[in-house]
Structure formats: structure tokens, C-alpha cells
mmCIF file of C-alpha atoms in Angstrom:
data_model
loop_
_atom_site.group_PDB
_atom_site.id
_atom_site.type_symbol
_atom_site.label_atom_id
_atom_site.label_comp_id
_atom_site.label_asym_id
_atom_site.label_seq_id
_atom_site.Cartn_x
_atom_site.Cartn_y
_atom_site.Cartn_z
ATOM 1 C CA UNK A 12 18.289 -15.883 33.923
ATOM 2 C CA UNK A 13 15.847 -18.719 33.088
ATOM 3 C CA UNK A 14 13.756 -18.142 29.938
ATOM 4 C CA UNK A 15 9.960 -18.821 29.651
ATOM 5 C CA UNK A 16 8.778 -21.618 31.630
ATOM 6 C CA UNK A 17 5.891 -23.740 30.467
ATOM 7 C CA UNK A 18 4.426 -26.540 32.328
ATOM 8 C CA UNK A 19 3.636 -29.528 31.729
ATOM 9 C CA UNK A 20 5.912 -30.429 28.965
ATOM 10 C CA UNK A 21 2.884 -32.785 28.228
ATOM 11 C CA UNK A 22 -0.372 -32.985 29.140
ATOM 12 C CA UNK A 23 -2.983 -36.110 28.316
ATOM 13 C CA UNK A 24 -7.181 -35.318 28.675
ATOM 14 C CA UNK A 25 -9.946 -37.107 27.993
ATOM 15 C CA UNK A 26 -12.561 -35.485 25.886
ATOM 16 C CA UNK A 27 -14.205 -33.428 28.378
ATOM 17 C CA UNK A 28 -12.380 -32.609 31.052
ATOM 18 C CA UNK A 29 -10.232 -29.289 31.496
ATOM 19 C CA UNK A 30 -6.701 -28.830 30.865
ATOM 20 C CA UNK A 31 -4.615 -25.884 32.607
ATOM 21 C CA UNK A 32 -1.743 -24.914 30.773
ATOM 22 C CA UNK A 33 1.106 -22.505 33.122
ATOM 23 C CA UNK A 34 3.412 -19.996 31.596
ATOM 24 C CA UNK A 35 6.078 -17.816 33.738
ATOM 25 C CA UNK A 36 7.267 -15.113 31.868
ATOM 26 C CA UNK A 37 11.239 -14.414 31.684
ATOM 27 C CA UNK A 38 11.900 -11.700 34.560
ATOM 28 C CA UNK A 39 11.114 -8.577 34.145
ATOM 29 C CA UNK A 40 9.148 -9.293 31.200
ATOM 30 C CA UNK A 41 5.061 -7.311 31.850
ATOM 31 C CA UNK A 42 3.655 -9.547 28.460
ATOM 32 C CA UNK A 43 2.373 -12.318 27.354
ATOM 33 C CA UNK A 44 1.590 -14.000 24.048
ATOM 34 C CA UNK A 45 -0.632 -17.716 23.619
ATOM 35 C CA UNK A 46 0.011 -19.340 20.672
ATOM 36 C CA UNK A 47 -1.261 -23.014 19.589
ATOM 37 C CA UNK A 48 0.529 -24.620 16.918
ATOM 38 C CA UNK A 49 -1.707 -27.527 14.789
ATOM 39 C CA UNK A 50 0.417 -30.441 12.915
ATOM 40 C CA UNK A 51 1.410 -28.840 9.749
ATOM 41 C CA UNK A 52 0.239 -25.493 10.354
ATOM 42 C CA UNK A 53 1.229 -22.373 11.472
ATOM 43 C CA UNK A 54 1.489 -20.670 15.116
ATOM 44 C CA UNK A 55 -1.785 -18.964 15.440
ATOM 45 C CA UNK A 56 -2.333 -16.665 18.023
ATOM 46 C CA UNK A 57 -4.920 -16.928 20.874
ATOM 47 C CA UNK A 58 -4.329 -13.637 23.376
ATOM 48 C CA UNK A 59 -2.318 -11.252 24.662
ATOM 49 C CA UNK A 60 -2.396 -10.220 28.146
ATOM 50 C CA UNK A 61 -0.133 -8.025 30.728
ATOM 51 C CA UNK A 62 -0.774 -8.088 34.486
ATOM 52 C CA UNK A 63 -4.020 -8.616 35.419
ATOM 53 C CA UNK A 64 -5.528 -7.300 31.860
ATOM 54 C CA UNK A 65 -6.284 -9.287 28.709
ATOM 55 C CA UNK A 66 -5.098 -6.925 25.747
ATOM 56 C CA UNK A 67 -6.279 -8.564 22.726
ATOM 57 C CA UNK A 68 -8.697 -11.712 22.665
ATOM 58 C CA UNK A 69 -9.107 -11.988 18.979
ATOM 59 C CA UNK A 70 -7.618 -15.211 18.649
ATOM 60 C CA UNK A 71 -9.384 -17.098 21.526
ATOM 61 C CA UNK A 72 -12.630 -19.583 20.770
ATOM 62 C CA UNK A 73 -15.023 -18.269 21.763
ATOM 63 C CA UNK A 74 -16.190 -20.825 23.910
ATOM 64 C CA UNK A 75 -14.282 -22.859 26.486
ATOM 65 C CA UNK A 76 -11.112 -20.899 26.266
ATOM 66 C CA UNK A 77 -10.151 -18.555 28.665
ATOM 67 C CA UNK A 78 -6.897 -17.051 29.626
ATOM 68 C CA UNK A 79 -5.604 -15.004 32.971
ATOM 69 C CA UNK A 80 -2.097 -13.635 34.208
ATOM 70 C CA UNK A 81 -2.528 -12.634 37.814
ATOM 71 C CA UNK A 82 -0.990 -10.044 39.457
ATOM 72 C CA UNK A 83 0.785 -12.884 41.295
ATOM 73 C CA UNK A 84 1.695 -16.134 39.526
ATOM 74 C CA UNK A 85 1.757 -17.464 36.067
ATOM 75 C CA UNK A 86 -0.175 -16.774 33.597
ATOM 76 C CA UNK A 87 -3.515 -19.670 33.145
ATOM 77 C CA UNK A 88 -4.374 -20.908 29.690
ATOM 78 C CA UNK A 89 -7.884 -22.832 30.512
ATOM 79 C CA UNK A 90 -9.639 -25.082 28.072
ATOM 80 C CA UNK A 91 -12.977 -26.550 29.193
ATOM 81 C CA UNK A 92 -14.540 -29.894 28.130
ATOM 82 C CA UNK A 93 -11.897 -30.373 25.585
ATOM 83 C CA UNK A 94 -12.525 -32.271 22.323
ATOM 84 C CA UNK A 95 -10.031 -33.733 20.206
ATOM 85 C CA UNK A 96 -9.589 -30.765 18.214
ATOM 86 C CA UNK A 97 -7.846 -29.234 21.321
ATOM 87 C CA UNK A 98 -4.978 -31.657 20.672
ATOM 88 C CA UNK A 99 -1.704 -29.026 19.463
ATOM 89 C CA UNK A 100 1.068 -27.439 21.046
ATOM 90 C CA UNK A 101 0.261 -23.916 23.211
ATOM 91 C CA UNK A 102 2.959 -22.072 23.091
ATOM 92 C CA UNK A 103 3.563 -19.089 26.000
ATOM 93 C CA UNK A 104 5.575 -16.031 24.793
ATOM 94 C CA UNK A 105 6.923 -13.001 26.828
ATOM 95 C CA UNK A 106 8.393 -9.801 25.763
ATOM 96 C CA UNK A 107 9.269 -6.741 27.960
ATOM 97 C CA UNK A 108 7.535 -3.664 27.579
ATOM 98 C CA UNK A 109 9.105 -2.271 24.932
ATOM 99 C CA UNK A 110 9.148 -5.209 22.616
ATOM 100 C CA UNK A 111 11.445 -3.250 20.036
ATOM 101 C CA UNK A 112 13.298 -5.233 17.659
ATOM 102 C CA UNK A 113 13.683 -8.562 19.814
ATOM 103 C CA UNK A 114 10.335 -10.234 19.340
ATOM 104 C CA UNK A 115 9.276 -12.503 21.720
ATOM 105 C CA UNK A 116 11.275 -15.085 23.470
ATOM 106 C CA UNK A 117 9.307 -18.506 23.842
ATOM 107 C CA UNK A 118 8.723 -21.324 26.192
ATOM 108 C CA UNK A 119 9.062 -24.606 25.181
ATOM 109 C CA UNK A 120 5.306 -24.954 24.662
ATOM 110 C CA UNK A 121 2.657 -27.646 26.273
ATOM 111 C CA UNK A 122 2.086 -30.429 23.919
ATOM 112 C CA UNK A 123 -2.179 -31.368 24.841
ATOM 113 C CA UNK A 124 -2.924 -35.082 23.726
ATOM 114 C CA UNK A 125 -7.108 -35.200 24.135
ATOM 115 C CA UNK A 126 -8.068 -38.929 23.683
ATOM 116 C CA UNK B 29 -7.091 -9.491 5.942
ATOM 117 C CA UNK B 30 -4.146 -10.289 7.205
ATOM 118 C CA UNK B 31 -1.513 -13.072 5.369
ATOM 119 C CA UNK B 32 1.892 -14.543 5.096
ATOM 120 C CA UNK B 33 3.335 -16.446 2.682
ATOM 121 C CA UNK B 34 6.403 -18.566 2.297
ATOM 122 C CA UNK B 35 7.353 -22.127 0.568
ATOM 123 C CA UNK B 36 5.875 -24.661 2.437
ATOM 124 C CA UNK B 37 9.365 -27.084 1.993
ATOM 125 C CA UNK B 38 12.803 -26.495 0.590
ATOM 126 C CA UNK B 39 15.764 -28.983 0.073
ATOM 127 C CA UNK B 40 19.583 -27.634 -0.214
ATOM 128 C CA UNK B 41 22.818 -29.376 0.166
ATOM 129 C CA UNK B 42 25.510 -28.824 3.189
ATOM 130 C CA UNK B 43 27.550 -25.792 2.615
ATOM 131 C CA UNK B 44 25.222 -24.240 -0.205
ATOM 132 C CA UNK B 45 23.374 -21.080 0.062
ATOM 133 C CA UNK B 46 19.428 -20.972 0.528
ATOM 134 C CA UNK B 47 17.223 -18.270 0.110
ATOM 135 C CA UNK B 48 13.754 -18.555 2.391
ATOM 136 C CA UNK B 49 11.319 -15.971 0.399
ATOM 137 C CA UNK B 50 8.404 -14.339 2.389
ATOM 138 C CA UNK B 51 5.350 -12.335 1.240
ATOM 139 C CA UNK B 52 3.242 -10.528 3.671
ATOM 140 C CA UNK B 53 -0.216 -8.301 4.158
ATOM 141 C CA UNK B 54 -0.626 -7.260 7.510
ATOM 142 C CA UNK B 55 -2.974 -4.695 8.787
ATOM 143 C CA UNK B 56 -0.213 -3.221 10.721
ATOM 144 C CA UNK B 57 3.381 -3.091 10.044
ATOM 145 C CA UNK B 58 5.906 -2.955 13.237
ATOM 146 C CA UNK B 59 8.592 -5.062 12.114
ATOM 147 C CA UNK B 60 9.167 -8.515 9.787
ATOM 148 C CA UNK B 61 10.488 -11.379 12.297
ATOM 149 C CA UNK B 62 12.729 -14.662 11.111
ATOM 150 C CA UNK B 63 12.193 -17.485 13.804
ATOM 151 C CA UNK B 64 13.612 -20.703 13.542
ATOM 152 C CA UNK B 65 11.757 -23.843 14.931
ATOM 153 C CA UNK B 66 13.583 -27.496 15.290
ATOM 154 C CA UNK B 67 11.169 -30.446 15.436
ATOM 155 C CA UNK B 68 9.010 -30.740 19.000
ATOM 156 C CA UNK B 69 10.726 -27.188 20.185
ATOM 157 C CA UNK B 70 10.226 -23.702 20.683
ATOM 158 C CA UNK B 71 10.881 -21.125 18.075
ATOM 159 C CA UNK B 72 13.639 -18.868 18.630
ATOM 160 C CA UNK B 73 14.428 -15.394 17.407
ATOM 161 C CA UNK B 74 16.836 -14.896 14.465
ATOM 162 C CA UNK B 75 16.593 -11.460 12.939
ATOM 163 C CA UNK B 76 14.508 -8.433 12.921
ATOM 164 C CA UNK B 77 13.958 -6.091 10.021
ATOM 165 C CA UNK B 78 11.717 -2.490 10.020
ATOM 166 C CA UNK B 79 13.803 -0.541 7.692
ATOM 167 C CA UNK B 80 14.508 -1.674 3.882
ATOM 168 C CA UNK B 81 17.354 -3.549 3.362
ATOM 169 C CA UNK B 82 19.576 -6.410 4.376
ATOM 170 C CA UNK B 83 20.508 -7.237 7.886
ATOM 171 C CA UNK B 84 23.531 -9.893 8.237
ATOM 172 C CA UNK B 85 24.077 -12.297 11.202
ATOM 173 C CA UNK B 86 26.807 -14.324 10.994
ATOM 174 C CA UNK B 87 25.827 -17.147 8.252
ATOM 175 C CA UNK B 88 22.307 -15.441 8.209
ATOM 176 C CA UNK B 89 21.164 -12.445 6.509
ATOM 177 C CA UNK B 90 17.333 -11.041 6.058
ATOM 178 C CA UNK B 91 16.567 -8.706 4.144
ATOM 179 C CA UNK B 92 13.150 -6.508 3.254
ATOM 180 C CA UNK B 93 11.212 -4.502 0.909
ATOM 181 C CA UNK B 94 8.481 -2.844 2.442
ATOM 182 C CA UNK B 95 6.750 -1.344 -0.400
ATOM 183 C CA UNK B 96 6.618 -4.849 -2.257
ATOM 184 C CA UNK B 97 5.539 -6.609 1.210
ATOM 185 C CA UNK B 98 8.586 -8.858 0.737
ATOM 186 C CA UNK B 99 11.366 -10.434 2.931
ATOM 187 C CA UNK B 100 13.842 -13.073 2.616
ATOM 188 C CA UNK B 101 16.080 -15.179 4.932
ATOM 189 C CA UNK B 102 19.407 -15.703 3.372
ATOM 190 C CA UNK B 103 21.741 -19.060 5.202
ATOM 191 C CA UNK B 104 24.716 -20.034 4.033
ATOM 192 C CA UNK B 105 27.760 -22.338 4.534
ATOM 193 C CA UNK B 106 24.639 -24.485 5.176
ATOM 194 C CA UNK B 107 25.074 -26.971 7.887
ATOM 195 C CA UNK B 108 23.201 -30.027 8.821
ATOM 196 C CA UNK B 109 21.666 -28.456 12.121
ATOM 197 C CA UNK B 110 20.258 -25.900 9.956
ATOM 198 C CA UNK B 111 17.363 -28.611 8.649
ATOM 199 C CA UNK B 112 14.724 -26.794 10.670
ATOM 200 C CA UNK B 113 11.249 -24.961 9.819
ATOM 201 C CA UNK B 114 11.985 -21.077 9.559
ATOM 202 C CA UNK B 115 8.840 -18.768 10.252
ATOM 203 C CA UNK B 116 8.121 -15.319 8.882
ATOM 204 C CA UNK B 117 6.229 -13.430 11.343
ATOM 205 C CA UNK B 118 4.848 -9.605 11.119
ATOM 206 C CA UNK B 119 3.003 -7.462 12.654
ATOM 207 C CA UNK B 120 -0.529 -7.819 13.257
ATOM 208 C CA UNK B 121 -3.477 -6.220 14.569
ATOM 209 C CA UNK B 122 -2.471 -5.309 18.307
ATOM 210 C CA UNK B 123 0.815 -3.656 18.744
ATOM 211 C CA UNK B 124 2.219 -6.789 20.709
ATOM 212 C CA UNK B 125 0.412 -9.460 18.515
ATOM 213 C CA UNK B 126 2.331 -10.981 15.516
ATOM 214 C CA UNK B 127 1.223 -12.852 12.445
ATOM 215 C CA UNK B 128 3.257 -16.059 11.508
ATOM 216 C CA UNK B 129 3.675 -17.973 8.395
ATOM 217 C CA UNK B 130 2.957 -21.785 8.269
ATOM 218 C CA UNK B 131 6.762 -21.905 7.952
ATOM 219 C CA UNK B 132 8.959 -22.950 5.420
ATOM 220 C CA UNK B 133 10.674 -27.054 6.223
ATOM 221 C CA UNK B 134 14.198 -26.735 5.271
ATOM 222 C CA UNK B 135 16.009 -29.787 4.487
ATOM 223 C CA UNK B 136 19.950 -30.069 5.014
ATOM 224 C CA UNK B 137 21.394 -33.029 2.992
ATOM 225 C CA UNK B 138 25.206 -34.726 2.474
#
């Protein structure tokens, strides 16, 4: 049963262009978490979405950031024109419906490098 | 608004105990989450608490007070792949959403 799957492990942009982060949820998981992770700080989150729906956006930029989960195919974290404050790891979580008492079960996160 | 607190660093020797404290204020309460992080990976789950009291796991325990907004994460028989950043996470303003800590950098030594 593979887990969360994140890709690219890495990803290197130059100031900006866009970056396109991928997250497969675990199977039979309907949700999905972003998270980005600065040096030395916390995870903060960015959205939540399920199938074709964005649930809570309160953590997104407002500008340049968008996010998607289609009702086929990974869900799309999308960063426009990025700047060198974009540089973190994004972190994809899923949980199943019922989240109950497991949390959320991570990927192994995108590490962006914007130069 | 919406916080969590915990140490930013802690030191302990192998095979000691360590208590990892954790103060929260969250808009919404559905749970207090332990997560442990090793450098350049993902976090992964390690207990769960809604209910006062202490939950053990093997060498880990957690335990909570929700009327003082408090948790802890309790290791011991410490070992060296313990040095790892533990995060306190609650619940936050969606129902799926959860608030985490900056983490607490736990240091394993001889």
C-alpha cells in the first residue's frame, strides 16, 4: 500500500518561472493537506482540498499560489513567477474521510530551491 | 488567534527520560497530535490525544490537559535515533486543518 507520493523530491527555479509541485494521496484517502515548511520554522498550512473542491484556502498567498486535486490525477500545487522567498519544503498530506484519531499521513515533501 | 508552543531545543542523554511540554490556543479543538520529523523527511504520526489523560506507546507516552491547554510527549529508554524534531499539532480552524508548533529539536547524546 504505497503512502503519499510527492514529486519531485527536488525541484530548482529561477526567479520567475512556475514550479508544479504533484501529490497522490494514499488509496482510498478523499483529502488533502499543503503544508510548506521554512528553515527553522514550523509547518504552516496552505489548503485543504477533496476531489475537485478546495475546502479551506486560508493559508494560501494570495497571489501566485494556487492549488487543484482533479477528479482524476494528483493533486497540483502551482506557484507562479516564484521569488526566492518560495524556496521551503511543500509538504502533501492525505487523510481518509473520517480523519479520527490518525492524523494525517505525509509525503516526503518537495524541497523548491528558487535561485 | 490561534498558537502553539513548545521548547524550541532540548538535549538528554541515551537511555534517560525526556519530557517534550506543549501549550496550545486553538480556535477549535479536535484532537492534540505528536509528530516526529528526522532531518530532510516527512513527519510521521506518533500519538493522538482528545480525552484528558495519558496515552502510552511503547517508549512513548502523551499525555493532555484540556482545560489548561497543555500536552506533553513523554520518551524514554532514550535512544540515539530518537535525536529528531517532535511537533505538537492541534486543531485549527477547518475540521481537517491542523495547527503545528515550530517543533521542539531533541538532541540524543553518549
Amino acid at each position: 500500500n504505497a503512502g503519499v507520493m510527492q514529486n519531485p523530491r527536488h525541484l530548482v527555479r529561477r526567479r520567475g518561472q512556475e514550479a508544479r509541485l504533484r501529490c497522490s494521496p494514499m488509496k482510498g484517502h478523499s483529502h488533502v493537506y499543503w503544508y510548506r515548511q521554512l528553515p527553522e520554522e514550523g509547518l504552516k498550512f496552505m489548503v485543504y482540498l477533496q476531489k475537485e473542491n478546495i475546502i479551506d484556502e486560508s493559508g494560501m498567498p494570495k497571489e501566485r499560489f494556487s492549488a487543484e486535486f482533479p477528479k482524476e490525477g494528483p493533486s497540483i500545487l502551482r506557484i507562479q513567477q516564484v521569488v526566492r522567498g518560495d524556496s521551503a519544503a511543500y509538504f502533501c498530506a492525505s487523510s481518509p474521510q473520517d480523519r479520527g484519531n490518525y492524523g494525517y499521513t505525509f509525503g516526503s515533501g518537495t524541497r523548491l530551491t528558487v535561485v | 488567534g490561534q498558537n502553539i508552543d513548545q521548547p524550541t531545543e532540548m538535549t538528554a542523554t541515551e537511555g534517560a527520560i525526556v519530557q517534550i511540554n506543549c501549550t496550545y490556543q486553538t480556535s477549535g479543538f479536535n484532537g492534540l497530535f505528536w509528530y516526529q520529523q528526522h532531518a530532510g523527511e516527512a513527519p510521521t504520526f506518533l500519538s493522538y490525544n482528545v480525552l484528558d489523560g495519558l496515552e502510552e506507546k511503547g517508549r512513548f507516552s502523551s499525555f493532555l490537559s484540556r482545560s489548561k491547554g497543555y500536552s506533553y510527549l513523554l520518551l524514554k529508554e532514550l535512544q540515539m535515533k530518537d535525536s529528531a524534531s517532535y511537533l505538537c499539532a492541534g486543531g485549527g480552524g477547518s475540521q481537517g486543518n491542523l495547527i503545528f508548533g515550530k517543533g521542539t529539536k531533541l538532541s540524543v547524546k553518549p
